[in-house]
Amino acid sequence: MKRLSTFPKGGVHPPGRKHLAHSLPLQNASIPSLSIVPLSQHIGSPAECVVSVGDVVREGMLIGKPTGFVSVGIHSPVPGTVKELRRIHLPNGVQTDAVCIELAGEFDRLGKSQETVEWENMSAKELLDLFAQMGIVGMGGATFPTHVKFSPPKGSRVEFFVINGVECEPYLCADHRLMLEKIREIFEGLRVIRKILDPEQVLFAIEANKPDAIEAVMSYCRQNVLDVKVMPLHVKYPQGDEKQVLKALTGREVPSGGLPIDIGAVVSNVGTVNAIYEAVCLKKPLIERALTVSGGAVKNPANLKARIGTPVSQLLEECGGFSEMPEKIVMGGPMMGFTVLDLDTPVTKGTSGILALTGAEIRSANQTACISCGSCISVCPLGLNPRLLYKLVDHLDYGGAVEAGLMDCKECGCCGFVCPAHIPLVQGMRLGKRIHLKNRKKA
Amino acid sequence: MLFMKILWAFLSVGLLGAIFGIGLYVASRFFAVKKDERIQQVVEALPGLNCGACGFAGCESYAEAIVTAEDVALDLCKPGGADTAMKLGSIMGKEVEFSAEKLVAQVHCRGGKETAEYKFDYEGIEDCNAAMLLYGGAKKCPFGCLGLGSCIKVCPVDAIDYDEDGLVWVDRDLCISCGKCVDICPTGVMKMIPYGADVIVACNSTDKGGVVRKYCKVGCIGCAKCTRSSPDGGFVIENFLAHIDYSKKGERSAALADCPTKCIIRTVKEVKIEESAHPLEAVAAQDSHDAD
């Protein structure tokens, strides 16, 4: 048997726990009576609110217009009236204004058959503008505006376009379900992307723990005679990170501080490709996303298509509530996700899952002193020295930490996962990065 | 024979020494870098704390900048204050005006475990900025002191520590006004006040009174009672929070007594006499306090 490719350095094997939800089809989550729509759901400058309290909004109407190039539009997920503008905290530490919309009126789109729009005559530029207008961002979790990612610098050639269906985070199955249920849509979206980027080769990366998805994608490609290379990858976390995917697929390494385009590649999540299809072919802005509600404390785990702005509490209720008291509620995957402290926190464009974890699952313990065992160094997929970085940040030497590669850290959480002393290494990295960026802004 | 061996050793080492000595002399003579003597003088005039408050890497680089670049101000050294500025002026032969009163940092919050409401128990890095990333910190009040001591860590002279109530407090006599704690504080509760300030409004919350009441027992509710009790004290209510204009030198003790939430406090804590102490010792303590 041929060995599956993977990235060579580091990585961990956390328990997958995908069986809780991987066989459950995507269902529509119920519509929230009060949607809380943050204006900063993407990397870049926040959208500018264009509605005021009391305004009547329709489903999919623009409520936040993009400011600048690295910014995208925000749309109303539901029809209704704007009740208030609220300042909220998102779990990832962002503080942003949010538009609260009370459900009222009629849906323009929900439950109606959708007409597909002719898009072949649009130029690449028009398509990219459409992405920004429709609020398309990377749905893997980083929420980088897609039109920026798809605007490679002049002179660079896109050799590879990678559709990322790896989904290496434990518990999460939303991408898995999309690949099984929305395969036609994903490949329609790929046609749009081909028109914009004109890649020499298209690769479809899927982790080997999803054999049904691999089979589905492969047979679809065979039937439709598509020039797409399906690549099953070895199961290892963080295989789904774009740098790790590219290393596994092409053997090339994204340079420090660089982007995949520097090695001639662009990577997009399957969720993003699906969103591109909906935006271009159905003229539907990004107002809902697939996510997994799972974890040992959730009664009935599910894969849901939830509207942006749905409070976490409602989705948990929809899944039958808790079977036992959860120790921690996490937004995103258990490795990279953020703790949710307020159940009114809304689903954003980057929310790939909501997990209610039991005490046994999170393995909480008291922090002890570093014993210099080097475990964190051996698992870091980027070859960094997390122990040193943490130490430097702890001693307020942010400049030194940046020199030691702090900004290359992508907070995958491998180091914290293996640390026998339970040192909050990733939190240290996040803190160091945040302060470094703040200092740089000041200077 | 043995004697000759020893003699040779002495002679050869002595010769080598002489050659290197001459070499060093020649090098020091011909490769000498002319350095302005004033740099050394300036370094000696500076306090030598290397706190970085002037914006340079340390006292040495500030001294170099003063002497080599013409347009560097002489009053940047905050720990040194007026004295240092005058000394620098005399070294550089320039007139220096330094009228500003010495400023010291102080925490404008007294909300602790007993008085303030918390949203959750924070577990993680003992650092205010780290806690801030988690829904703005564990306290319900978004403006207050998070109490994890980032300022304590950053202070170059250990002027900041937890007081007997477990709250962060700056010792104004140790503070060198470098402002590092003000920079690192994520909520802005650490503010500079004049050294001679008698009282502070120990609250940073700009929420309305009713909201403050819900999350803190010792927060300023913006009732403006202080402005009436001590009309000359320089109290100003802005955004439901009392500020003190320290340029007004009026009486402030009436406001201190009347503040309903007791958020106006003295900057120098009263000497507490332990009641359980031996009566004689208590008297002695009282005497020495009176003698002061």
XYZ file of C-alpha atoms in Angstrom:
735
model
C 0.000 0.000 0.000
C 1.235 3.440 -0.907
C 1.974 5.663 2.055
C -0.219 8.711 2.214
C 1.586 12.001 2.131
C 1.662 14.394 5.058
C 3.809 17.198 6.412
C 7.137 15.946 7.749
C 7.690 17.935 10.909
C 5.737 17.757 14.154
C 2.022 17.294 14.495
C -0.092 15.398 17.004
C -2.821 12.758 16.995
C -5.655 13.947 19.201
C -8.639 11.592 19.545
C -10.840 12.269 16.511
C -14.291 11.892 18.081
C -15.858 12.564 14.686
C -18.194 9.572 15.042
C -20.488 11.753 17.168
C -21.689 13.663 14.129
C -20.090 12.510 10.894
C -23.058 10.476 9.668
C -25.669 13.122 10.407
C -26.863 15.078 7.359
C -26.802 18.872 7.361
C -30.029 20.348 8.636
C -31.318 23.865 8.650
C -31.066 25.358 12.110
C -34.129 27.262 13.196
C -34.131 30.981 12.538
C -33.160 33.084 15.550
C -35.754 35.559 16.802
C -32.915 37.956 17.584
C -29.813 37.837 15.378
C -26.673 39.504 16.650
C -24.543 40.299 13.616
C -21.015 41.515 14.393
C -19.543 44.025 11.944
C -16.043 42.623 12.288
C -16.196 38.962 11.344
C -13.206 38.957 9.036
C -9.529 39.807 9.090
C -9.086 43.409 7.987
C -10.997 46.572 8.673
C -14.510 46.139 10.089
C -17.496 46.843 7.890
C -19.202 50.182 8.312
C -22.758 50.001 9.558
C -25.242 51.391 7.018
C -28.449 50.846 8.996
C -29.753 52.567 12.083
C -32.040 51.528 14.906
C -35.620 51.068 13.719
C -34.730 50.351 10.081
C -36.527 47.496 8.372
C -34.106 45.080 6.730
C -34.735 42.285 4.267
C -33.075 38.904 4.165
C -29.622 39.248 2.651
C -29.674 43.039 2.635
C -26.357 44.819 3.076
C -26.085 46.157 6.629
C -22.334 46.764 6.762
C -20.437 48.023 3.750
C -16.790 47.126 3.211
C -14.231 49.746 4.195
C -11.074 49.524 2.147
C -9.681 46.648 0.132
C -9.159 44.136 2.951
C -12.751 44.185 4.095
C -16.024 42.601 3.051
C -19.725 43.352 3.312
C -21.961 42.114 6.114
C -25.560 41.175 5.325
C -28.688 40.735 7.313
C -29.242 37.012 7.864
C -32.966 37.451 8.504
C -35.720 39.888 7.587
C -36.697 42.137 10.454
C -36.103 45.417 12.218
C -32.867 46.717 13.659
C -33.392 46.755 17.388
C -30.114 48.053 18.674
C -26.418 48.462 17.986
C -24.485 46.697 20.658
C -20.795 46.472 21.528
C -19.897 42.826 21.993
C -16.887 40.660 22.613
C -16.225 37.761 20.293
C -14.490 34.693 21.724
C -11.335 35.372 19.695
C -10.715 38.593 21.619
C -12.178 40.963 19.041
C -14.380 43.706 20.367
C -16.831 44.893 17.769
C -20.134 46.591 17.181
C -22.977 44.256 16.378
C -26.337 44.904 14.744
C -29.183 43.204 16.587
C -32.033 42.319 14.250
C -35.408 41.234 15.515
C -37.119 38.753 13.234
C -40.144 40.174 11.369
C -41.612 40.145 7.881
C -41.164 37.680 5.081
C -38.271 35.690 3.750
C -37.264 36.453 0.184
C -35.155 33.403 -0.283
C -35.812 30.768 2.353
C -37.973 27.923 1.068
C -38.108 29.265 -2.472
C -36.517 27.584 -5.439
C -33.400 29.381 -6.534
C -32.656 30.409 -10.068
C -29.106 30.133 -11.217
C -27.592 33.220 -12.714
C -25.471 33.387 -15.856
C -22.008 34.345 -14.744
C -19.773 33.167 -17.598
C -19.711 36.627 -19.175
C -18.387 38.306 -16.035
C -14.721 39.215 -15.976
C -12.413 38.101 -13.197
C -12.397 41.639 -11.805
C -16.191 41.744 -11.677
C -16.281 38.385 -9.944
C -13.808 39.522 -7.295
C -15.814 42.677 -6.657
C -18.858 40.486 -6.304
C -17.037 38.385 -3.664
C -16.319 41.488 -1.610
C -19.896 42.679 -1.967
C -21.298 39.282 -1.005
C -19.042 39.087 2.033
C -17.096 35.980 1.048
C -14.297 35.098 3.457
C -12.287 31.968 4.145
C -14.631 29.642 6.017
C -11.956 27.435 7.528
C -11.778 29.713 10.525
C -9.265 32.430 9.628
C -11.912 34.460 7.743
C -9.459 36.126 5.385
C -11.349 38.000 2.650
C -11.408 35.723 -0.395
C -11.200 38.470 -3.005
C -7.872 39.536 -1.481
C -6.576 35.989 -1.504
C -7.638 35.598 -5.133
C -5.831 38.770 -6.222
C -2.280 37.470 -6.575
C 0.426 40.087 -7.054
C 1.246 40.862 -10.697
C 3.666 38.465 -12.278
C 2.971 35.560 -9.946
C 1.631 32.377 -11.467
C -0.954 30.148 -9.816
C 0.372 26.653 -10.316
C -1.850 24.920 -7.819
C -5.300 25.603 -6.588
C -6.092 23.442 -3.582
C -9.588 22.755 -2.321
C -9.090 22.044 1.341
C -11.397 19.350 2.667
C -8.961 18.058 5.246
C -10.865 19.127 8.356
C -8.263 17.888 10.796
C -9.856 19.334 13.953
C -11.454 16.669 16.147
C -15.282 16.626 16.408
C -15.898 18.853 13.385
C -17.737 17.291 10.441
C -19.319 20.254 8.681
C -16.854 20.211 5.763
C -17.200 16.447 5.561
C -20.967 16.791 5.170
C -20.581 19.557 2.601
C -18.393 17.292 0.479
C -21.007 14.559 0.609
C -24.083 16.705 0.113
C -22.946 19.724 -1.892
C -20.520 18.106 -4.282
C -22.135 19.580 -7.407
C -22.172 23.053 -5.883
C -18.525 22.793 -4.858
C -17.449 21.890 -8.372
C -19.626 24.655 -9.814
C -17.796 27.024 -7.463
C -14.524 25.578 -8.702
C -15.453 26.621 -12.263
C -15.805 30.201 -11.062
C -12.429 29.988 -9.350
C -10.800 28.523 -12.465
C -12.038 31.514 -14.409
C -10.449 33.938 -11.909
C -7.163 32.236 -11.112
C -6.620 29.950 -14.120
C -4.539 27.453 -12.112
C -2.391 24.902 -13.881
C -3.502 22.140 -11.569
C -6.392 21.682 -9.169
C -5.891 19.486 -6.138
C -8.556 18.305 -3.726
C -7.101 17.440 -0.323
C -9.082 15.197 2.023
C -7.863 13.490 5.176
C -7.973 9.706 4.989
C -10.436 9.432 7.874
C -13.225 10.462 5.482
C -13.248 7.555 2.983
C -16.841 8.234 1.906
C -15.999 11.831 1.021
C -12.900 10.743 -0.913
C -15.003 8.218 -2.798
C -17.754 10.751 -3.500
C -15.349 13.374 -4.841
C -13.416 10.841 -6.897
C -16.503 9.365 -8.530
C -17.889 12.835 -9.263
C -14.631 13.739 -10.987
C -14.652 10.497 -12.978
C -18.253 10.898 -14.096
C -17.806 14.476 -15.225
C -14.286 13.966 -16.583
C -12.852 16.762 -14.454
C -9.201 17.586 -14.338
C -8.971 17.469 -10.557
C -6.486 15.404 -8.614
C -8.007 14.017 -5.433
C -5.350 13.578 -2.771
C -6.122 11.557 0.363
C -3.823 12.691 3.157
C -2.471 10.976 6.225
C -4.469 11.654 9.386
C -2.443 14.018 11.513
C -3.230 17.332 13.161
C -2.784 20.152 11.887
C -2.960 18.676 8.384
C -5.691 21.118 7.425
C -3.624 24.248 7.851
C -2.819 25.669 4.437
C 0.915 25.600 5.009
C 0.793 21.966 6.068
C -1.519 20.990 3.208
C 0.838 22.564 0.701
C 3.869 20.899 2.231
C 2.114 17.538 2.012
C 0.804 18.030 -1.523
C 3.644 19.835 -3.245
C 6.634 19.392 -0.970
C 7.112 23.156 -1.032
C 7.272 25.274 2.054
C 5.656 28.672 2.430
C 8.461 31.046 3.463
C 8.358 32.680 6.882
C 6.020 35.652 6.825
C 4.957 34.713 3.285
C 1.722 33.565 1.703
C 0.921 30.402 -0.264
C 1.015 32.491 -3.449
C 4.777 32.869 -2.899
C 5.112 29.201 -3.821
C 2.527 29.452 -6.565
C -0.444 28.080 -4.679
C -3.840 29.220 -3.456
C -5.800 27.197 -0.919
C -9.515 27.467 -0.194
C -11.726 25.576 2.169
C -14.637 23.541 0.747
C -16.993 25.790 2.701
C -15.544 28.822 0.950
C -15.921 27.210 -2.466
C -19.540 26.423 -1.651
C -20.079 30.016 -0.521
C -18.542 31.234 -3.787
C -21.001 29.081 -5.719
C -23.926 30.502 -3.761
C -22.724 34.072 -4.142
C -22.011 33.902 -7.862
C -24.592 31.444 -9.159
C -27.451 32.133 -6.757
C -26.630 35.762 -5.877
C -26.862 34.803 -2.229
C -24.621 36.674 0.188
C -22.828 34.844 2.972
C -25.572 34.756 5.582
C -25.397 31.175 6.741
C -22.781 28.530 7.215
C -22.451 24.853 7.977
C -21.236 23.993 11.442
C -21.073 21.061 13.808
C -22.617 21.132 17.247
C -21.015 18.322 19.168
C -19.122 17.302 22.269
C -19.648 14.883 25.091
C -22.070 17.159 26.911
C -24.436 17.718 23.966
C -27.478 15.492 23.970
C -27.996 15.207 20.217
C -24.963 16.308 18.226
C -25.840 17.690 14.798
C -24.527 19.283 11.659
C -26.440 22.468 11.072
C -26.737 25.195 8.514
C -27.044 28.130 10.848
C -27.620 31.779 10.086
C -24.808 34.152 10.949
C -25.781 35.902 14.166
C -27.596 32.961 15.752
C -26.766 32.893 19.465
C -24.858 29.848 20.667
C -27.516 29.144 23.292
C -30.165 28.613 20.630
C -28.087 26.114 18.668
C -27.303 24.170 21.822
C -30.979 24.128 22.722
C -31.815 22.896 19.274
C -29.509 19.951 19.846
C -31.478 18.909 22.896
C -29.459 20.864 25.416
C -26.881 19.302 27.674
C -26.841 15.673 28.726
C -24.507 16.670 31.529
C -23.075 19.950 32.734
C -20.295 20.937 30.314
C -16.976 22.025 31.715
C -16.262 24.274 28.784
C -18.006 25.510 25.662
C -15.759 26.073 22.706
C -16.381 27.883 19.453
C -14.437 26.265 16.616
C -12.478 23.058 17.025
C -11.107 21.836 20.347
C -7.515 22.488 19.274
C -7.778 26.005 17.921
C -11.193 27.110 19.141
C -11.959 29.778 21.686
C -13.785 29.416 24.963
C -17.284 30.838 24.935
C -18.189 32.524 28.203
C -21.406 34.148 27.155
C -24.058 31.996 25.516
C -25.414 35.040 23.683
C -22.242 34.999 21.594
C -23.339 34.800 17.966
C -22.243 32.473 15.194
C -19.904 34.332 12.856
C -18.540 33.564 9.405
C -15.609 31.738 10.979
C -17.539 29.490 13.357
C -16.924 25.939 12.212
C -18.356 24.304 15.275
C -19.772 24.680 18.741
C -18.573 22.116 21.236
C -19.801 21.504 24.751
C -17.052 19.494 26.374
C -17.128 17.491 29.557
C -14.447 17.551 32.214
C -13.023 14.267 30.948
C -12.676 15.669 27.451
C -10.820 18.862 28.297
C -8.423 17.290 30.765
C -7.957 20.430 32.823
C -5.072 20.490 35.260
C -3.007 22.909 37.212
C -0.015 24.517 35.638
C 3.366 23.440 36.911
C 6.884 24.510 36.073
C 8.486 23.805 32.697
C 10.753 20.772 32.933
C 12.449 21.525 29.598
C 11.359 18.174 28.162
C 11.212 19.534 24.623
C 7.859 17.915 23.770
C 6.515 21.194 22.434
C 9.525 21.625 20.159
C 9.143 18.151 18.688
C 5.446 18.608 17.840
C 5.552 22.150 16.465
C 4.758 21.750 12.761
C 6.559 24.981 11.983
C 9.779 24.080 13.756
C 9.458 26.822 16.335
C 10.564 26.616 19.949
C 7.319 27.260 21.859
C 9.020 27.004 25.221
C 11.451 29.772 24.360
C 8.731 31.943 22.841
C 6.572 31.564 25.921
C 9.467 32.411 28.177
C 10.315 35.540 26.214
C 6.689 36.687 26.210
C 6.429 35.965 29.914
C 9.478 38.137 30.534
C 7.998 40.952 28.441
C 10.662 40.609 25.751
C 8.260 40.848 22.840
C 10.945 41.967 20.401
C 13.029 38.914 21.236
C 10.028 36.641 20.807
C 9.300 38.092 17.381
C 12.915 37.512 16.392
C 12.562 33.915 17.552
C 9.651 33.436 15.142
C 6.602 34.368 17.197
C 4.746 35.808 14.218
C 5.052 32.510 12.324
C 3.092 30.716 15.028
C -0.430 30.043 13.858
C -1.734 28.905 17.224
C -2.496 25.344 16.123
C -2.248 24.240 19.735
C 0.009 21.190 19.324
C 2.473 22.506 21.905
C -0.170 23.128 24.535
C -1.709 19.739 23.773
C 1.435 17.798 24.638
C 2.835 19.992 27.421
C 3.150 17.784 30.517
C 3.346 20.878 32.725
C 0.046 22.242 31.312
C 1.577 25.601 30.484
C -0.830 27.803 28.501
C 1.631 28.105 25.635
C -0.841 29.127 22.946
C -2.315 31.813 25.144
C 1.201 33.153 25.580
C 1.694 33.259 21.804
C -1.611 35.049 21.302
C -0.717 37.563 23.973
C 2.736 38.175 22.533
C 1.394 38.671 19.025
C -1.311 41.005 20.210
C 1.115 43.192 22.150
C 3.659 43.175 19.333
C 1.032 44.372 16.852
C -0.098 47.030 19.310
C 3.460 48.249 19.825
C 4.096 48.284 16.086
C 0.979 50.333 15.502
C 2.144 52.835 18.095
C 5.644 53.128 16.664
C 70.735 24.625 34.772
C 67.487 25.014 36.623
C 68.276 28.633 37.295
C 68.846 29.271 33.582
C 65.543 27.649 32.688
C 63.673 29.886 35.098
C 65.548 32.930 33.862
C 64.622 32.136 30.257
C 61.015 31.777 31.212
C 61.042 35.152 32.921
C 62.864 36.781 30.062
C 60.627 35.395 27.331
C 57.391 36.249 29.148
C 58.767 39.675 30.005
C 59.715 40.286 26.387
C 56.295 39.219 25.146
C 54.711 41.520 27.702
C 56.800 44.403 26.541
C 55.913 43.804 22.869
C 52.165 43.596 23.594
C 52.400 46.647 25.835
C 53.983 48.696 23.084
C 51.389 47.357 20.634
C 48.540 48.392 22.928
C 50.073 51.815 23.420
C 50.397 52.324 19.674
C 46.845 51.122 19.068
C 45.414 53.377 21.761
C 47.319 56.293 20.348
C 46.622 55.933 16.655
C 43.258 54.159 16.565
C 41.677 56.142 19.374
C 38.085 57.228 18.716
C 37.556 60.765 19.911
C 34.581 60.771 22.251
C 32.918 63.844 23.538
C 33.708 64.101 27.235
C 30.310 65.529 27.836
C 28.688 62.158 27.092
C 30.297 60.712 30.188
C 29.258 63.750 32.199
C 25.682 63.446 31.004
C 25.613 59.732 31.810
C 26.762 60.529 35.307
C 24.106 63.207 35.692
C 21.336 60.835 34.665
C 19.847 58.530 37.311
C 21.126 55.386 35.586
C 17.873 53.437 35.918
C 17.713 52.566 32.214
C 13.928 52.718 32.416
C 13.473 53.908 28.846
C 10.890 56.545 29.721
C 12.773 59.129 27.623
C 12.142 57.053 24.511
C 15.757 55.937 24.138
C 17.112 52.477 24.865
C 18.697 53.550 28.134
C 20.571 56.330 29.912
C 23.699 55.852 27.792
C 21.905 56.213 24.469
C 19.934 59.214 25.722
C 23.220 60.823 26.768
C 24.729 60.146 23.366
C 21.689 61.573 21.652
C 21.788 64.720 23.793
C 25.409 65.417 22.952
C 25.520 64.346 19.309
C 22.111 65.468 18.073
C 21.292 69.107 18.682
C 17.529 68.944 18.832
C 17.046 66.374 21.594
C 15.172 67.875 24.518
C 16.905 67.878 27.877
C 13.819 67.401 29.991
C 12.909 63.896 28.830
C 14.251 62.092 31.875
C 11.198 61.551 34.013
C 12.796 59.835 37.012
C 15.402 62.603 37.235
C 12.828 65.363 37.077
C 13.827 69.006 37.485
C 17.180 68.316 39.153
C 18.506 66.212 36.309
C 17.198 68.604 33.692
C 19.059 71.474 35.367
C 22.274 69.455 35.574
C 22.004 68.508 31.905
C 21.395 72.143 31.085
C 24.571 73.237 32.842
C 26.631 70.522 31.131
C 25.293 71.416 27.712
C 25.273 75.131 28.394
C 21.600 75.534 27.633
C 18.728 77.108 29.493
C 16.256 74.465 30.643
C 12.820 75.271 31.837
C 11.344 72.541 33.925
C 8.290 73.632 35.736
C 6.138 70.509 35.646
C 5.449 68.896 38.952
C 6.618 65.329 39.383
C 3.966 62.901 38.274
C 3.421 59.484 39.748
C 1.271 56.601 38.578
C -1.689 55.344 40.549
C -4.391 52.724 40.078
C -7.788 54.372 39.930
C -9.809 51.380 41.065
C -10.524 49.730 44.402
C -12.826 46.979 43.173
C -11.662 43.687 44.605
C -13.085 40.235 45.172
C -15.445 41.523 47.874
C -16.588 44.728 46.257
C -16.746 44.059 42.517
C -18.761 41.529 40.548
C -17.023 38.967 38.374
C -18.250 37.291 35.196
C -16.177 34.157 35.514
C -13.111 32.660 37.167
C -10.101 33.391 35.060
C -7.581 30.611 34.658
C -4.569 31.220 32.508
C -1.562 33.429 32.186
C -1.251 35.912 35.020
C -1.276 38.888 32.736
C -3.890 41.579 32.316
C -3.479 41.787 28.547
C -3.970 38.035 28.241
C -7.106 38.190 30.381
C -8.348 41.102 28.300
C -8.480 38.866 25.226
C -11.089 36.771 26.972
C -14.272 38.827 26.808
C -12.467 41.860 28.196
C -11.410 40.250 31.449
C -13.133 38.484 34.291
C -14.589 41.581 35.902
C -18.036 42.749 34.981
C -16.695 46.291 34.980
C -14.873 46.795 31.682
C -12.872 49.760 32.994
C -11.503 48.456 36.272
C -8.227 47.006 37.449
C -7.983 43.354 36.415
C -5.593 42.737 39.274
C -3.274 40.312 37.474
C -0.304 42.572 37.895
C 1.098 43.328 34.444
C 2.129 46.694 35.868
C 3.891 45.007 38.773
C 5.920 42.957 36.302
C 6.833 45.910 34.109
C 7.799 48.381 36.855
C 11.590 48.844 36.818
C 11.828 49.910 40.453
C 9.281 47.612 42.149
C 7.119 50.548 43.138
C 3.895 48.612 42.478
C 2.604 45.756 44.559
C -0.528 44.309 46.082
C -1.533 46.118 49.244
C -3.056 44.579 52.362
C -6.460 44.387 50.653
C -4.990 42.451 47.731
C -5.386 45.354 45.335
C -2.708 46.849 43.156
C -1.244 50.018 44.624
C 1.665 52.282 43.632
C 4.098 53.540 46.250
C 4.416 57.164 45.209
C 7.782 57.606 46.890
C 9.314 54.777 44.881
C 7.632 55.700 41.584
C 10.009 57.278 39.064
C 7.224 58.421 36.697
C 8.493 56.392 33.767
C 4.947 55.580 32.672
C 5.618 51.974 31.692
C 2.699 50.748 33.780
C 0.391 53.239 32.085
C 1.472 51.896 28.690
C 0.933 48.245 29.527
C -2.367 48.614 31.366
C -5.097 47.396 28.982
C -8.003 49.133 30.699
C -6.353 52.518 31.224
C -7.043 52.394 34.949
C -3.433 53.298 35.703
C -3.169 57.065 35.418
C -0.563 59.683 36.208
C -1.312 62.127 39.026
C 0.822 64.871 40.587
C 3.069 63.656 43.369
C 1.458 66.043 45.798
C -2.107 64.978 45.085
C -3.931 64.354 48.349
C -6.902 62.359 47.074
C -7.888 60.463 43.937
C -11.177 59.290 42.510
C -10.471 55.584 42.576
C -12.736 54.627 39.720
C -12.378 54.510 35.961
C -15.906 53.528 34.959
C -17.704 55.807 32.532
C -20.908 53.791 32.768
C -24.034 55.369 34.193
C -24.484 55.237 37.948
C -27.125 52.524 37.853
C -24.927 50.278 35.770
C -21.899 50.845 37.988
C -23.996 50.054 41.056
C -24.788 46.643 39.598
C -21.186 45.543 39.269
C -19.211 47.470 41.873
C -19.813 48.699 45.395
C -16.975 51.215 45.325
C -17.410 52.660 41.848
C -18.108 56.298 41.007
C -21.764 56.753 40.166
C -21.351 60.298 38.943
C -23.652 61.753 41.607
C -21.643 64.998 41.646
C -21.817 65.217 45.424
C -18.077 65.898 45.536
C -18.489 68.957 43.330
C -20.955 70.363 45.872
C -19.131 69.311 49.039
C -15.794 70.674 47.882
C -16.609 73.314 45.298
C -12.990 74.523 45.185
C -11.539 71.028 45.037
C -11.490 70.879 41.242
C -13.962 68.011 40.960
C -15.467 67.665 37.492
C -18.005 65.077 36.376
C -17.385 63.811 32.873
C -19.105 60.755 31.384
C -20.610 59.871 34.768
C -17.152 59.792 36.339
C -15.582 62.310 38.701
C -12.184 63.689 37.738
C -9.987 65.974 39.779
C -8.365 69.045 38.280
C -5.246 69.107 40.418
C -4.395 72.681 39.455
C -7.163 73.718 41.853
C -5.687 73.661 45.312
C -8.913 73.905 47.299
C -10.013 71.733 50.180
C -11.042 68.187 49.206
C -11.586 66.532 52.572
C -15.321 67.317 52.604
C -15.755 65.410 49.340
C -13.669 62.596 50.761
C -16.034 62.322 53.691
C -19.254 62.738 51.703
C -18.642 60.419 48.764
C -21.514 57.891 49.020
C -19.607 55.003 47.474
C -16.305 55.924 49.139
C -14.498 55.915 45.853
C -12.646 59.104 46.717
C -9.647 57.971 48.715
C -6.422 59.364 50.095
C -3.230 58.778 48.148
C -1.312 58.185 51.353
C -2.824 55.500 53.472
C -3.392 56.273 57.100
C -1.138 54.464 59.509
C -3.158 51.653 60.988
C -2.468 50.832 64.603
C -2.949 47.204 65.377
C -5.484 46.971 68.136
C -4.293 43.595 69.240
C -0.749 44.841 69.692
C 0.701 45.366 73.118
C -0.674 48.618 74.625
C 2.800 50.025 75.140
C 3.810 49.340 71.554
C 0.644 50.983 70.317
C 1.460 54.070 72.320
C 4.999 54.046 70.978
C 3.688 53.786 67.433
C 1.305 56.645 68.100
C 4.141 58.745 69.483
C 6.434 58.150 66.579
C 3.568 58.942 64.216
C 2.898 62.187 66.057
C 6.567 63.057 65.998
C 6.419 62.863 62.179
